[in-house]
Amino acid sequence: MKIKIIVTLKKSVLDPQGTVIQQALNGMGFNDVNEVRQGKFFEINIDEKDQSKAEEKADEMCKKLLANLVIEDYKIIGSQ
Amino acid sequence: MKIKIIVTLKKSVLDPQGTVIQQALNGMGFNDVNEVRQGKFFEINIDEKDQSKAEEKADEMCKKLLANLVIEDYKIIGSQ
């Protein structure tokens, strides 16, 4: 089963990388872009057929390794 | 309007960073993880109310800046 996860910086945390991308886009003529925030995406292949069990494991992985919960949020966006 | 974009390495491109994450997860006891691939996530705020126009612009941004189409694929996963 494939699990898709997105890890993003919390809203309250500054995202300088996103700001640079926004400035680059503005400079290229995309003037109506007023905010960019960057995050990470993970696609994890788990040898587990039960969807809820697989998502539970993915949740644990996020908490233990993939996301830094002090400054980041994570979201499981899909499994198949 | 907020557009969400995922940029991933093409299937044929090696992902050493994903492999390291997989090994780390295996070492932490998640033995049933057999592949991890990492990508990038962007949330772009565009000052454009028309959804299809906004997605069209996001598509252009991906082609011109956000994704390297030689080795990466991109996908607009949502707009609101």
PDB file of N, CA and C in Angstrom, chain A residues 10-76:
ATOM      1  N   LYS A  10       4.564  25.026  10.115  1.00  0.00           N
ATOM      2  CA  LYS A  10       3.380  25.601  10.750  1.00  0.00           C
ATOM      3  C   LYS A  10       3.190  27.034  10.255  1.00  0.00           C
ATOM      4  N   LYS A  11       1.940  27.467  10.246  1.00  0.00           N
ATOM      5  CA  LYS A  11       1.620  28.818   9.761  1.00  0.00           C
ATOM      6  C   LYS A  11       2.438  29.911  10.465  1.00  0.00           C
ATOM      7  N   SER A  12       2.715  29.684  11.753  1.00  0.00           N
ATOM      8  CA  SER A  12       3.405  30.709  12.533  1.00  0.00           C
ATOM      9  C   SER A  12       4.914  30.740  12.295  1.00  0.00           C
ATOM     10  N   VAL A  13       5.428  29.762  11.525  1.00  0.00           N
ATOM     11  CA  VAL A  13       6.875  29.691  11.301  1.00  0.00           C
ATOM     12  C   VAL A  13       7.219  30.356   9.965  1.00  0.00           C
ATOM     13  N   LEU A  14       8.202  31.230   9.986  1.00  0.00           N
ATOM     14  CA  LEU A  14       8.637  31.905   8.758  1.00  0.00           C
ATOM     15  C   LEU A  14       9.182  30.898   7.753  1.00  0.00           C
ATOM     16  N   ASP A  15       8.929  31.132   6.474  1.00  0.00           N
ATOM     17  CA  ASP A  15       9.408  30.230   5.431  1.00  0.00           C
ATOM     18  C   ASP A  15      10.233  31.031   4.420  1.00  0.00           C
ATOM     19  N   PRO A  16      11.523  31.263   4.738  1.00  0.00           N
ATOM     20  CA  PRO A  16      12.348  32.102   3.864  1.00  0.00           C
ATOM     21  C   PRO A  16      12.502  31.519   2.459  1.00  0.00           C
ATOM     22  N   GLN A  17      12.545  30.183   2.374  1.00  0.00           N
ATOM     23  CA  GLN A  17      12.680  29.533   1.069  1.00  0.00           C
ATOM     24  C   GLN A  17      11.456  29.844   0.190  1.00  0.00           C
ATOM     25  N   GLY A  18      10.290  29.766   0.802  1.00  0.00           N
ATOM     26  CA  GLY A  18       9.062  30.099   0.082  1.00  0.00           C
ATOM     27  C   GLY A  18       9.067  31.547  -0.381  1.00  0.00           C
ATOM     28  N   THR A  19       9.580  32.434   0.485  1.00  0.00           N
ATOM     29  CA  THR A  19       9.627  33.856   0.130  1.00  0.00           C
ATOM     30  C   THR A  19      10.516  34.087  -1.089  1.00  0.00           C
ATOM     31  N   VAL A  20      11.648  33.385  -1.131  1.00  0.00           N
ATOM     32  CA  VAL A  20      12.561  33.522  -2.275  1.00  0.00           C
ATOM     33  C   VAL A  20      11.878  33.045  -3.556  1.00  0.00           C
ATOM     34  N   ILE A  21      11.145  31.941  -3.462  1.00  0.00           N
ATOM     35  CA  ILE A  21      10.432  31.430  -4.637  1.00  0.00           C
ATOM     36  C   ILE A  21       9.378  32.436  -5.085  1.00  0.00           C
ATOM     37  N   GLN A  22       8.699  33.039  -4.117  1.00  0.00           N
ATOM     38  CA  GLN A  22       7.688  34.038  -4.449  1.00  0.00           C
ATOM     39  C   GLN A  22       8.322  35.218  -5.190  1.00  0.00           C
ATOM     40  N   GLN A  23       9.466  35.673  -4.666  1.00  0.00           N
ATOM     41  CA  GLN A  23      10.155  36.799  -5.303  1.00  0.00           C
ATOM     42  C   GLN A  23      10.604  36.438  -6.717  1.00  0.00           C
ATOM     43  N   ALA A  24      11.093  35.203  -6.876  1.00  0.00           N
ATOM     44  CA  ALA A  24      11.525  34.759  -8.201  1.00  0.00           C
ATOM     45  C   ALA A  24      10.345  34.757  -9.166  1.00  0.00           C
ATOM     46  N   LEU A  25       9.200  34.248  -8.697  1.00  0.00           N
ATOM     47  CA  LEU A  25       8.005  34.208  -9.554  1.00  0.00           C
ATOM     48  C   LEU A  25       7.550  35.620  -9.923  1.00  0.00           C
ATOM     49  N   ASN A  26       7.559  36.514  -8.935  1.00  0.00           N
ATOM     50  CA  ASN A  26       7.200  37.917  -9.211  1.00  0.00           C
ATOM     51  C   ASN A  26       8.135  38.493 -10.276  1.00  0.00           C
ATOM     52  N   GLY A  27       9.425  38.219 -10.128  1.00  0.00           N
ATOM     53  CA  GLY A  27      10.422  38.733 -11.065  1.00  0.00           C
ATOM     54  C   GLY A  27      10.260  38.179 -12.473  1.00  0.00           C
ATOM     55  N   MET A  28       9.636  36.995 -12.569  1.00  0.00           N
ATOM     56  CA  MET A  28       9.428  36.377 -13.880  1.00  0.00           C
ATOM     57  C   MET A  28       8.128  36.844 -14.521  1.00  0.00           C
ATOM     58  N   GLY A  29       7.412  37.735 -13.838  1.00  0.00           N
ATOM     59  CA  GLY A  29       6.188  38.265 -14.428  1.00  0.00           C
ATOM     60  C   GLY A  29       4.907  37.735 -13.800  1.00  0.00           C
ATOM     61  N   PHE A  30       5.034  36.805 -12.858  1.00  0.00           N
ATOM     62  CA  PHE A  30       3.841  36.317 -12.160  1.00  0.00           C
ATOM     63  C   PHE A  30       3.557  37.256 -10.987  1.00  0.00           C
ATOM     64  N   ASN A  31       3.015  38.425 -11.327  1.00  0.00           N
ATOM     65  CA  ASN A  31       2.871  39.474 -10.313  1.00  0.00           C
ATOM     66  C   ASN A  31       1.749  39.228  -9.313  1.00  0.00           C
ATOM     67  N   ASP A  32       0.824  38.340  -9.658  1.00  0.00           N
ATOM     68  CA  ASP A  32      -0.307  38.116  -8.756  1.00  0.00           C
ATOM     69  C   ASP A  32      -0.052  37.013  -7.739  1.00  0.00           C
ATOM     70  N   VAL A  33       1.194  36.533  -7.654  1.00  0.00           N
ATOM     71  CA  VAL A  33       1.541  35.560  -6.611  1.00  0.00           C
ATOM     72  C   VAL A  33       1.893  36.336  -5.357  1.00  0.00           C
ATOM     73  N   ASN A  34       1.116  36.171  -4.289  1.00  0.00           N
ATOM     74  CA  ASN A  34       1.433  36.944  -3.086  1.00  0.00           C
ATOM     75  C   ASN A  34       1.941  36.130  -1.903  1.00  0.00           C
ATOM     76  N   GLU A  35       1.963  34.808  -2.035  1.00  0.00           N
ATOM     77  CA  GLU A  35       2.613  33.993  -0.997  1.00  0.00           C
ATOM     78  C   GLU A  35       2.946  32.612  -1.546  1.00  0.00           C
ATOM     79  N   VAL A  36       4.125  32.124  -1.176  1.00  0.00           N
ATOM     80  CA  VAL A  36       4.491  30.746  -1.499  1.00  0.00           C
ATOM     81  C   VAL A  36       5.022  30.109  -0.225  1.00  0.00           C
ATOM     82  N   ARG A  37       4.560  28.923   0.082  1.00  0.00           N
ATOM     83  CA  ARG A  37       5.120  28.172   1.196  1.00  0.00           C
ATOM     84  C   ARG A  37       5.545  26.805   0.675  1.00  0.00           C
ATOM     85  N   GLN A  38       6.746  26.396   1.090  1.00  0.00           N
ATOM     86  CA  GLN A  38       7.232  25.121   0.594  1.00  0.00           C
ATOM     87  C   GLN A  38       7.188  24.063   1.683  1.00  0.00           C
ATOM     88  N   GLY A  39       6.954  22.853   1.271  1.00  0.00           N
ATOM     89  CA  GLY A  39       6.949  21.743   2.214  1.00  0.00           C
ATOM     90  C   GLY A  39       7.575  20.514   1.584  1.00  0.00           C
ATOM     91  N   LYS A  40       7.429  19.387   2.276  1.00  0.00           N
ATOM     92  CA  LYS A  40       7.997  18.138   1.775  1.00  0.00           C
ATOM     93  C   LYS A  40       6.875  17.155   1.469  1.00  0.00           C
ATOM     94  N   PHE A  41       7.167  16.294   0.522  1.00  0.00           N
ATOM     95  CA  PHE A  41       6.193  15.277   0.151  1.00  0.00           C
ATOM     96  C   PHE A  41       6.870  13.911   0.246  1.00  0.00           C
ATOM     97  N   PHE A  42       6.193  12.941   0.835  1.00  0.00           N
ATOM     98  CA  PHE A  42       6.735  11.582   0.924  1.00  0.00           C
ATOM     99  C   PHE A  42       5.729  10.586   0.355  1.00  0.00           C
ATOM    100  N   GLU A  43       6.236   9.649  -0.427  1.00  0.00           N
ATOM    101  CA  GLU A  43       5.406   8.533  -0.863  1.00  0.00           C
ATOM    102  C   GLU A  43       6.040   7.278  -0.286  1.00  0.00           C
ATOM    103  N   ILE A  44       5.317   6.630   0.604  1.00  0.00           N
ATOM    104  CA  ILE A  44       5.867   5.485   1.325  1.00  0.00           C
ATOM    105  C   ILE A  44       5.134   4.215   0.928  1.00  0.00           C
ATOM    106  N   ASN A  45       5.917   3.216   0.549  1.00  0.00           N
ATOM    107  CA  ASN A  45       5.330   1.938   0.169  1.00  0.00           C
ATOM    108  C   ASN A  45       5.417   0.986   1.359  1.00  0.00           C
ATOM    109  N   ILE A  46       4.275   0.641   1.929  1.00  0.00           N
ATOM    110  CA  ILE A  46       4.269  -0.247   3.093  1.00  0.00           C
ATOM    111  C   ILE A  46       3.691  -1.596   2.705  1.00  0.00           C
ATOM    112  N   ASP A  47       4.326  -2.637   3.181  1.00  0.00           N
ATOM    113  CA  ASP A  47       3.868  -3.992   2.932  1.00  0.00           C
ATOM    114  C   ASP A  47       2.753  -4.315   3.936  1.00  0.00           C
ATOM    115  N   GLU A  48       1.605  -3.716   3.730  1.00  0.00           N
ATOM    116  CA  GLU A  48       0.484  -3.849   4.680  1.00  0.00           C
ATOM    117  C   GLU A  48      -0.804  -3.621   3.880  1.00  0.00           C
ATOM    118  N   LYS A  49      -1.679  -4.601   3.871  1.00  0.00           N
ATOM    119  CA  LYS A  49      -2.865  -4.480   3.014  1.00  0.00           C
ATOM    120  C   LYS A  49      -4.014  -3.719   3.655  1.00  0.00           C
ATOM    121  N   ASP A  50      -4.061  -3.727   4.973  1.00  0.00           N
ATOM    122  CA  ASP A  50      -5.146  -3.038   5.670  1.00  0.00           C
ATOM    123  C   ASP A  50      -4.897  -1.525   5.682  1.00  0.00           C
ATOM    124  N   GLN A  51      -5.797  -0.788   5.075  1.00  0.00           N
ATOM    125  CA  GLN A  51      -5.579   0.657   4.914  1.00  0.00           C
ATOM    126  C   GLN A  51      -5.441   1.388   6.243  1.00  0.00           C
ATOM    127  N   SER A  52      -6.319   1.095   7.195  1.00  0.00           N
ATOM    128  CA  SER A  52      -6.268   1.863   8.445  1.00  0.00           C
ATOM    129  C   SER A  52      -4.998   1.539   9.235  1.00  0.00           C
ATOM    130  N   LYS A  53      -4.578   0.253   9.178  1.00  0.00           N
ATOM    131  CA  LYS A  53      -3.322  -0.100   9.856  1.00  0.00           C
ATOM    132  C   LYS A  53      -2.140   0.618   9.205  1.00  0.00           C
ATOM    133  N   ALA A  54      -2.128   0.655   7.865  1.00  0.00           N
ATOM    134  CA  ALA A  54      -1.039   1.299   7.132  1.00  0.00           C
ATOM    135  C   ALA A  54      -0.988   2.791   7.484  1.00  0.00           C
ATOM    136  N   GLU A  55      -2.164   3.419   7.545  1.00  0.00           N
ATOM    137  CA  GLU A  55      -2.183   4.850   7.864  1.00  0.00           C
ATOM    138  C   GLU A  55      -1.748   5.115   9.295  1.00  0.00           C
ATOM    139  N   GLU A  56      -2.097   4.179  10.167  1.00  0.00           N
ATOM    140  CA  GLU A  56      -1.669   4.296  11.563  1.00  0.00           C
ATOM    141  C   GLU A  56      -0.135   4.250  11.665  1.00  0.00           C
ATOM    142  N   LYS A  57       0.451   3.313  10.899  1.00  0.00           N
ATOM    143  CA  LYS A  57       1.919   3.217  10.904  1.00  0.00           C
ATOM    144  C   LYS A  57       2.543   4.488  10.326  1.00  0.00           C
ATOM    145  N   ALA A  58       1.952   4.982   9.247  1.00  0.00           N
ATOM    146  CA  ALA A  58       2.474   6.194   8.611  1.00  0.00           C
ATOM    147  C   ALA A  58       2.418   7.359   9.602  1.00  0.00           C
ATOM    148  N   ASP A  59       1.341   7.406  10.357  1.00  0.00           N
ATOM    149  CA  ASP A  59       1.176   8.450  11.365  1.00  0.00           C
ATOM    150  C   ASP A  59       2.316   8.393  12.389  1.00  0.00           C
ATOM    151  N   GLU A  60       2.636   7.169  12.788  1.00  0.00           N
ATOM    152  CA  GLU A  60       3.722   6.975  13.756  1.00  0.00           C
ATOM    153  C   GLU A  60       5.073   7.396  13.152  1.00  0.00           C
ATOM    154  N   MET A  61       5.271   7.054  11.881  1.00  0.00           N
ATOM    155  CA  MET A  61       6.527   7.435  11.201  1.00  0.00           C
ATOM    156  C   MET A  61       6.676   8.950  11.154  1.00  0.00           C
ATOM    157  N   CYS A  62       5.565   9.641  10.878  1.00  0.00           N
ATOM    158  CA  CYS A  62       5.598  11.101  10.827  1.00  0.00           C
ATOM    159  C   CYS A  62       6.033  11.649  12.180  1.00  0.00           C
ATOM    160  N   LYS A  63       5.412  11.114  13.233  1.00  0.00           N
ATOM    161  CA  LYS A  63       5.714  11.624  14.573  1.00  0.00           C
ATOM    162  C   LYS A  63       7.151  11.348  14.977  1.00  0.00           C
ATOM    163  N   LYS A  64       7.663  10.169  14.567  1.00  0.00           N
ATOM    164  CA  LYS A  64       9.003   9.777  15.031  1.00  0.00           C
ATOM    165  C   LYS A  64      10.135  10.262  14.144  1.00  0.00           C
ATOM    166  N   LEU A  65       9.884  10.416  12.838  1.00  0.00           N
ATOM    167  CA  LEU A  65      11.010  10.734  11.951  1.00  0.00           C
ATOM    168  C   LEU A  65      10.719  11.829  10.915  1.00  0.00           C
ATOM    169  N   LEU A  66       9.591  11.712  10.223  1.00  0.00           N
ATOM    170  CA  LEU A  66       9.412  12.550   9.026  1.00  0.00           C
ATOM    171  C   LEU A  66       9.118  14.019   9.316  1.00  0.00           C
ATOM    172  N   ALA A  67       8.410  14.282  10.408  1.00  0.00           N
ATOM    173  CA  ALA A  67       8.068  15.670  10.710  1.00  0.00           C
ATOM    174  C   ALA A  67       8.659  16.091  12.047  1.00  0.00           C
ATOM    175  N   ASN A  68       9.069  17.329  12.124  1.00  0.00           N
ATOM    176  CA  ASN A  68       9.500  17.914  13.392  1.00  0.00           C
ATOM    177  C   ASN A  68       8.297  18.679  13.949  1.00  0.00           C
ATOM    178  N   LEU A  69       7.620  18.065  14.904  1.00  0.00           N
ATOM    179  CA  LEU A  69       6.324  18.608  15.333  1.00  0.00           C
ATOM    180  C   LEU A  69       6.420  19.949  16.049  1.00  0.00           C
ATOM    181  N   VAL A  70       7.630  20.350  16.400  1.00  0.00           N
ATOM    182  CA  VAL A  70       7.786  21.666  17.016  1.00  0.00           C
ATOM    183  C   VAL A  70       7.488  22.763  15.994  1.00  0.00           C
ATOM    184  N   ILE A  71       7.948  22.552  14.767  1.00  0.00           N
ATOM    185  CA  ILE A  71       7.768  23.599  13.753  1.00  0.00           C
ATOM    186  C   ILE A  71       6.963  23.145  12.533  1.00  0.00           C
ATOM    187  N   GLU A  72       6.648  21.845  12.467  1.00  0.00           N
ATOM    188  CA  GLU A  72       5.978  21.351  11.259  1.00  0.00           C
ATOM    189  C   GLU A  72       4.653  20.641  11.556  1.00  0.00           C
ATOM    190  N   ASP A  73       3.773  20.675  10.572  1.00  0.00           N
ATOM    191  CA  ASP A  73       2.544  19.881  10.602  1.00  0.00           C
ATOM    192  C   ASP A  73       2.656  18.801   9.528  1.00  0.00           C
ATOM    193  N   TYR A  74       1.949  17.704   9.710  1.00  0.00           N
ATOM    194  CA  TYR A  74       1.927  16.706   8.643  1.00  0.00           C
ATOM    195  C   TYR A  74       0.492  16.294   8.353  1.00  0.00           C
ATOM    196  N   LYS A  75       0.309  15.759   7.152  1.00  0.00           N
ATOM    197  CA  LYS A  75      -1.016  15.344   6.739  1.00  0.00           C
ATOM    198  C   LYS A  75      -0.889  14.145   5.812  1.00  0.00           C
ATOM    199  N   ILE A  76      -1.636  13.103   6.117  1.00  0.00           N
ATOM    200  CA  ILE A  76      -1.675  11.949   5.218  1.00  0.00           C
ATOM    201  C   ILE A  76      -2.746  12.258   4.182  1.00  0.00           C
TER     202      ILE A  76
END
